[in-house]
Amino acid sequence: MPDTRQLETFAAGVETAVDVAGIERQLHELWQLAAESEKDPSRRQITRASLFNLVAFCETDSGRDHATETISALTSRHPCRAIVLMAEPNELRTELSASISAHCHLAGGGRKQVCCEQISIHASGKSTNQVGSAVLPLLESDLPTILWWQGNFLESPELFGHLVTVADRVVFHTSQWHKPETHLAALHRVTVEQRRCVFTDLSWTRLGIWRKLTAECFDEPPARAELDQIRSVEIGCGHGPGGMMRATLYAAWLAAQLGWSPAVASSRIHLTPQKGGPDTLTMGIISVELKSPSATFLLRKSLGEWAASATVIMPQMCTLPRKQAFELNDDASLLSQVFDQPGRDPVYERALAMAAALTETEPDPTVSGY
Amino acid sequence: MPEGQYTTNLLRAGLSTRHVPAPCVLVIFGATGDLTHRKLVPALYNLAHEGQLPPSFAIVGFARRPKTNEEFRAELEQGVQEFSRFSPINPAVWKAMAQGIYYHRSEFTDDNGYDSLGKLLEKIDRTHGTAGNRLFYLAAAPTEFTHIIQKLGAHKLVHRGRNQQVSQRIVVEKPFGGSLDTARELNHVLAGVFDEHQIFRIDHYLGKETVQNIMAMRFANEIFEPLWNQKYIDHVQITVAESIGVETRGGYYDGSGALRDMVQNHLMQLLSLVAMEPPASLEAEDIRDEKVKVLRSISPIAPAQVREFTVRGQYARGSIAGKPVVSYREEPKVAPDSRTETFVALKLFLDNWRWAGVPFYLRHGKRLPKQVAEIAIQFKALPAVLFAADQAAPVQPNVLVLRIQPDEGIAIRMNAKVPGNTLTIQPVKMDFRYGGSFGAQSPDAYERLLHDVIVGDATLFTRRDEVECSWSIMDAILEGWSLDGGAPPVAYESGTWGPAEADEFIEKDGRQWRRP
């Protein structure tokens, strides 16, 4: 039975090793102790909250540390039961170990802390085949399960296959993959095969501000009439992998929404990596210019400012640029945006299908213009 | 897909943000006051920060004091720095917004001031593309409202009618009148210049996230609706408590009082939302129709019945959070023999099928122990069988509490068996807290309301008939108080939950006030 010192350690975020089979019992005892502490005002008052299960997959120590930091930042706003799963299938040693800790945040107005559990599981060697059975009993019932995969899950089909069966949503970040555009077709196939699951690419989430600024250009009826007259799209992007990937997704989104076929999209949309200083390596979209015969729509990242602007140039329309601030784009902020919007994203699914068609060497006959 | 003009913006699909409204100019009358500085402009900045304002959005501050555009912008920037929920503010966003801020000095009754305002607005239309779209915001003292509205009409600064190419609206801050007659008069003045669909009467409680959640809780969950009626509910308590006194508002408050200041608007809105029928849709008129039906079904309190159905009090000396405070009559600008109430308790009945026989107890006061707003639905007591058969240890009835502020959330009090060998029942609380579950910072109420005004969504604003219904109920109570044998409001010690008479008021019904 844990004592108050163990409870303090747990609530302070320090990991405590536990037997994999005894994780739930240990957690239950700790929360029971917390409930008893409520009667003693001199003791730390903590309460547990959870809105979903988050399974964070990684393959390295740094990935595990990043997952823990991200979860700590996330849980103040999105309380969850977090399971950090580090799998090293190529290790010779077979091992399955676990530890527990909590991320606690002060709830407004008092001394009470709202805490979320983190269960860390490390599997190496052959025990990586058992990760599914280790994770499944730890998932809280009646709550959705989100699988956040650091890295490229297409490169680990067996492991991914074990875990995707328990997930309602898979979150990944193609901008962090090696040559992500070469994987788009395979990614699209997996999303179609795993139809029960919702797939969310954080590269797509990062495009939110660009999609919004673009859409706003066409809110007014005179501008909206130009939508089906767009004949040229020039996209400037950073020259790193993230830049090209996000530019590709943006282009695919535009094409899919406007009902262009892949052939039409390829002829109208041009992506230009901008080589410059070190900044342009990590940048995503830097500029977008959409042109119709009688109007130009310009979007531009304001270098040096944490904002982007959109300008409509056409007769009778206001030419003042609209500015919008960028949100933070670290993993915690991006995941937070994802968790704020549960449910499928058919717009992303169409964009992904188009992106796959645009980047495949042979056109996919299942993807066509509307 | 055939070529041609799109009727909808295809690029908006899947975006969670709301439609960016058309370009417009916001003219704030009383722009140098507290409301503009602390609430309006910081809320507008927040909207701009999130890209919810059109690029061509201008603000004209209309007020008496001499000021240049630059001085006005600098003052507003300070307010945004201090009161915006985005800190530090984004210089690029503020700079873009500030370029559209102008100051127009004039008295509210000066015809030349309105002529020059018209010229300024035309100039802004040319430079900013605001195309004649106007929002007029009455943030001045209520005594100025009539002048301003009539001058806007007289100087042809307003176009009415739904089919106009331009959209022009007026926002009226509370208090909306001080009685049924003055509310009707103000409505009449407004109707002389604006159509009803152009008039937005603000009650900022409706912009609060938790108040909006009342409808979500009732109509997005299957489990509550079957119980939401007189068969299962014993009574409803609505408490809006303030720990502050009148502070610097003594001059205004002494002519108003708690009933006019808070009960007529905020508490009646909470009552309407709790008691309304499910609307036919989430369109503004359907929701407002249901709220008006609630107000119409309230059994009027005749002037002779005020002692039976109301209690009024006035705070005396006491202490708040350990600090001594003065009595209401000792506050600045309050008459030393003032009879204005700072505390009200009411018992109302709704004469409709759903609520017949269920009392709604409303309670509001200043200098109460803490700042809290909640709605408590107390369910009926169990029949005296099974767990409730032991009369020595009565089982507590279930209570559903909607906490509006602070610590926003919903709590349910239920009964559970205490672990052990005996069958002992104890109340336990099931608690949902916004702060613990949705850690997101909710937008300020004014952000939501201002955006709704700009896009023309009237759902969160009160309608003419709603205001007049509410005033007709209050008028009868005010008349009863004025006729009530000259009895002044009962004194209560600051820092307590009101006068003892308020406790007796509910206890004579066999009930008790909650301690929030």
mmCIF file of N, CA, C and O in Angstrom, chain B residues 99-138:
data_model
loop_
_atom_site.group_PDB
_atom_site.id
_atom_site.type_symbol
_atom_site.label_atom_id
_atom_site.label_comp_id
_atom_site.label_asym_id
_atom_site.label_seq_id
_atom_site.Cartn_x
_atom_site.Cartn_y
_atom_site.Cartn_z
ATOM 1 N N GLN B 99 -4.702 51.433 -36.991
ATOM 2 C CA GLN B 99 -4.784 52.295 -38.174
ATOM 3 C C GLN B 99 -6.228 52.653 -38.506
ATOM 4 O O GLN B 99 -6.497 53.621 -39.209
ATOM 5 N N GLY B 100 -7.164 51.875 -37.985
ATOM 6 C CA GLY B 100 -8.575 52.137 -38.257
ATOM 7 C C GLY B 100 -9.296 52.765 -37.087
ATOM 8 O O GLY B 100 -10.518 52.737 -37.041
ATOM 9 N N ILE B 101 -8.575 53.321 -36.115
ATOM 10 C CA ILE B 101 -9.223 53.910 -34.921
ATOM 11 C C ILE B 101 -9.178 55.432 -35.025
ATOM 12 O O ILE B 101 -8.120 56.014 -35.254
ATOM 13 N N TYR B 102 -10.334 56.048 -34.829
ATOM 14 C CA TYR B 102 -10.454 57.504 -34.935
ATOM 15 C C TYR B 102 -11.188 58.041 -33.707
ATOM 16 O O TYR B 102 -12.013 57.351 -33.118
ATOM 17 N N TYR B 103 -10.904 59.298 -33.402
ATOM 18 C CA TYR B 103 -11.600 59.946 -32.286
ATOM 19 C C TYR B 103 -12.384 61.132 -32.833
ATOM 20 O O TYR B 103 -11.875 61.940 -33.605
ATOM 21 N N HIS B 104 -13.645 61.200 -32.403
ATOM 22 C CA HIS B 104 -14.518 62.281 -32.876
ATOM 23 C C HIS B 104 -15.077 62.996 -31.656
ATOM 24 O O HIS B 104 -15.855 62.431 -30.888
ATOM 25 N N ARG B 105 -14.658 64.229 -31.471
ATOM 26 C CA ARG B 105 -15.080 64.958 -30.283
ATOM 27 C C ARG B 105 -16.390 65.686 -30.542
ATOM 28 O O ARG B 105 -16.510 66.449 -31.514
ATOM 29 N N SER B 106 -17.349 65.467 -29.667
ATOM 30 C CA SER B 106 -18.617 66.196 -29.795
ATOM 31 C C SER B 106 -19.457 65.956 -28.556
ATOM 32 O O SER B 106 -19.304 64.961 -27.852
ATOM 33 N N GLU B 107 -20.371 66.902 -28.303
ATOM 34 C CA GLU B 107 -21.412 66.669 -27.309
ATOM 35 C C GLU B 107 -22.466 65.770 -27.958
ATOM 36 O O GLU B 107 -22.657 65.816 -29.178
ATOM 37 N N PHE B 108 -23.195 65.027 -27.137
ATOM 38 C CA PHE B 108 -24.192 64.101 -27.684
ATOM 39 C C PHE B 108 -25.392 64.845 -28.269
ATOM 40 O O PHE B 108 -26.166 64.283 -29.014
ATOM 41 N N THR B 109 -25.527 66.104 -27.905
ATOM 42 C CA THR B 109 -26.685 66.860 -28.391
ATOM 43 C C THR B 109 -26.318 67.855 -29.482
ATOM 44 O O THR B 109 -27.154 68.624 -29.934
ATOM 45 N N ASP B 110 -25.084 67.869 -29.914
ATOM 46 C CA ASP B 110 -24.610 68.874 -30.880
ATOM 47 C C ASP B 110 -24.873 68.404 -32.312
ATOM 48 O O ASP B 110 -24.258 67.441 -32.785
ATOM 49 N N ASP B 111 -25.749 69.114 -33.013
ATOM 50 C CA ASP B 111 -26.077 68.722 -34.392
ATOM 51 C C ASP B 111 -24.838 68.765 -35.295
ATOM 52 O O ASP B 111 -24.665 67.914 -36.173
ATOM 53 N N ASN B 112 -23.999 69.763 -35.083
ATOM 54 C CA ASN B 112 -22.784 69.852 -35.917
ATOM 55 C C ASN B 112 -21.913 68.608 -35.726
ATOM 56 O O ASN B 112 -21.269 68.145 -36.674
ATOM 57 N N GLY B 113 -21.922 68.114 -34.501
ATOM 58 C CA GLY B 113 -21.141 66.910 -34.217
ATOM 59 C C GLY B 113 -21.606 65.717 -35.038
ATOM 60 O O GLY B 113 -20.803 64.901 -35.498
ATOM 61 N N TYR B 114 -22.902 65.614 -35.271
ATOM 62 C CA TYR B 114 -23.432 64.481 -36.052
ATOM 63 C C TYR B 114 -23.201 64.692 -37.552
ATOM 64 O O TYR B 114 -22.950 63.741 -38.282
ATOM 65 N N ASP B 115 -23.269 65.960 -37.976
ATOM 66 C CA ASP B 115 -22.944 66.228 -39.387
ATOM 67 C C ASP B 115 -21.505 65.842 -39.675
ATOM 68 O O ASP B 115 -21.207 65.196 -40.696
ATOM 69 N N SER B 116 -20.621 66.265 -38.779
ATOM 70 C CA SER B 116 -19.206 65.949 -39.029
ATOM 71 C C SER B 116 -18.939 64.456 -38.842
ATOM 72 O O SER B 116 -18.055 63.892 -39.512
ATOM 73 N N LEU B 117 -19.705 63.821 -37.988
ATOM 74 C CA LEU B 117 -19.574 62.361 -37.872
ATOM 75 C C LEU B 117 -19.920 61.707 -39.209
ATOM 76 O O LEU B 117 -19.237 60.804 -39.687
ATOM 77 N N GLY B 118 -21.011 62.203 -39.827
ATOM 78 C CA GLY B 118 -21.411 61.649 -41.126
ATOM 79 C C GLY B 118 -20.307 61.789 -42.154
ATOM 80 O O GLY B 118 -20.010 60.866 -42.918
ATOM 81 N N LYS B 119 -19.663 62.931 -42.147
ATOM 82 C CA LYS B 119 -18.574 63.162 -43.122
ATOM 83 C C LYS B 119 -17.395 62.228 -42.822
ATOM 84 O O LYS B 119 -16.768 61.679 -43.739
ATOM 85 N N LEU B 120 -17.101 62.065 -41.538
ATOM 86 C CA LEU B 120 -15.999 61.179 -41.166
ATOM 87 C C LEU B 120 -16.309 59.740 -41.606
ATOM 88 O O LEU B 120 -15.443 59.040 -42.151
ATOM 89 N N LEU B 121 -17.546 59.325 -41.424
ATOM 90 C CA LEU B 121 -17.911 57.953 -41.797
ATOM 91 C C LEU B 121 -17.811 57.753 -43.313
ATOM 92 O O LEU B 121 -17.367 56.702 -43.789
ATOM 93 N N GLU B 122 -18.199 58.787 -44.048
ATOM 94 C CA GLU B 122 -18.085 58.679 -45.519
ATOM 95 C C GLU B 122 -16.617 58.591 -45.926
ATOM 96 O O GLU B 122 -16.260 57.844 -46.842
ATOM 97 N N LYS B 123 -15.792 59.340 -45.237
ATOM 98 C CA LYS B 123 -14.356 59.294 -45.544
ATOM 99 C C LYS B 123 -13.803 57.895 -45.241
ATOM 100 O O LYS B 123 -13.035 57.331 -46.023
ATOM 101 N N ILE B 124 -14.211 57.336 -44.128
ATOM 102 C CA ILE B 124 -13.743 55.993 -43.759
ATOM 103 C C ILE B 124 -14.239 54.958 -44.777
ATOM 104 O O ILE B 124 -13.533 54.026 -45.148
ATOM 105 N N ASP B 125 -15.454 55.148 -45.253
ATOM 106 C CA ASP B 125 -15.965 54.244 -46.292
ATOM 107 C C ASP B 125 -15.043 54.263 -47.509
ATOM 108 O O ASP B 125 -14.750 53.225 -48.101
ATOM 109 N N ARG B 126 -14.569 55.460 -47.850
ATOM 110 C CA ARG B 126 -13.726 55.568 -49.056
ATOM 111 C C ARG B 126 -12.350 54.954 -48.814
ATOM 112 O O ARG B 126 -11.806 54.266 -49.660
ATOM 113 N N THR B 127 -11.786 55.241 -47.641
ATOM 114 C CA THR B 127 -10.408 54.783 -47.412
ATOM 115 C C THR B 127 -10.341 53.335 -46.936
ATOM 116 O O THR B 127 -9.355 52.647 -47.173
ATOM 117 N N HIS B 128 -11.362 52.880 -46.252
ATOM 118 C CA HIS B 128 -11.311 51.541 -45.669
ATOM 119 C C HIS B 128 -12.252 50.536 -46.341
ATOM 120 O O HIS B 128 -12.246 49.364 -45.994
ATOM 121 N N GLY B 129 -13.066 51.036 -47.245
ATOM 122 C CA GLY B 129 -13.971 50.103 -47.929
ATOM 123 C C GLY B 129 -15.056 49.569 -47.031
ATOM 124 O O GLY B 129 -15.523 48.454 -47.210
ATOM 125 N N THR B 130 -15.500 50.362 -46.047
ATOM 126 C CA THR B 130 -16.503 49.856 -45.111
ATOM 127 C C THR B 130 -17.915 49.939 -45.667
ATOM 128 O O THR B 130 -18.857 49.449 -45.044
ATOM 129 N N ALA B 131 -18.071 50.560 -46.846
ATOM 130 C CA ALA B 131 -19.287 50.415 -47.670
ATOM 131 C C ALA B 131 -20.584 50.773 -46.949
ATOM 132 O O ALA B 131 -21.628 50.202 -47.249
ATOM 133 N N GLY B 132 -20.530 51.717 -46.009
ATOM 134 C CA GLY B 132 -21.770 52.143 -45.366
ATOM 135 C C GLY B 132 -22.242 51.245 -44.237
ATOM 136 O O GLY B 132 -23.294 51.502 -43.640
ATOM 137 N N ASN B 133 -21.496 50.182 -43.914
ATOM 138 C CA ASN B 133 -21.902 49.299 -42.809
ATOM 139 C C ASN B 133 -21.524 49.950 -41.487
ATOM 140 O O ASN B 133 -20.387 50.344 -41.294
ATOM 141 N N ARG B 134 -22.497 50.066 -40.583
ATOM 142 C CA ARG B 134 -22.267 50.809 -39.348
ATOM 143 C C ARG B 134 -22.800 50.034 -38.148
ATOM 144 O O ARG B 134 -23.871 49.437 -38.216
ATOM 145 N N LEU B 135 -22.045 50.131 -37.071
ATOM 146 C CA LEU B 135 -22.560 49.682 -35.775
ATOM 147 C C LEU B 135 -22.475 50.870 -34.840
ATOM 148 O O LEU B 135 -21.411 51.439 -34.690
ATOM 149 N N PHE B 136 -23.582 51.194 -34.218
ATOM 150 C CA PHE B 136 -23.588 52.296 -33.263
ATOM 151 C C PHE B 136 -23.703 51.683 -31.875
ATOM 152 O O PHE B 136 -24.655 50.952 -31.599
ATOM 153 N N TYR B 137 -22.745 51.958 -31.018
ATOM 154 C CA TYR B 137 -22.720 51.327 -29.698
ATOM 155 C C TYR B 137 -22.984 52.391 -28.643
ATOM 156 O O TYR B 137 -22.203 53.344 -28.511
ATOM 157 N N LEU B 138 -24.056 52.233 -27.896
ATOM 158 C CA LEU B 138 -24.394 53.206 -26.845
ATOM 159 C C LEU B 138 -23.740 52.774 -25.542
ATOM 160 O O LEU B 138 -24.303 52.014 -24.757
#
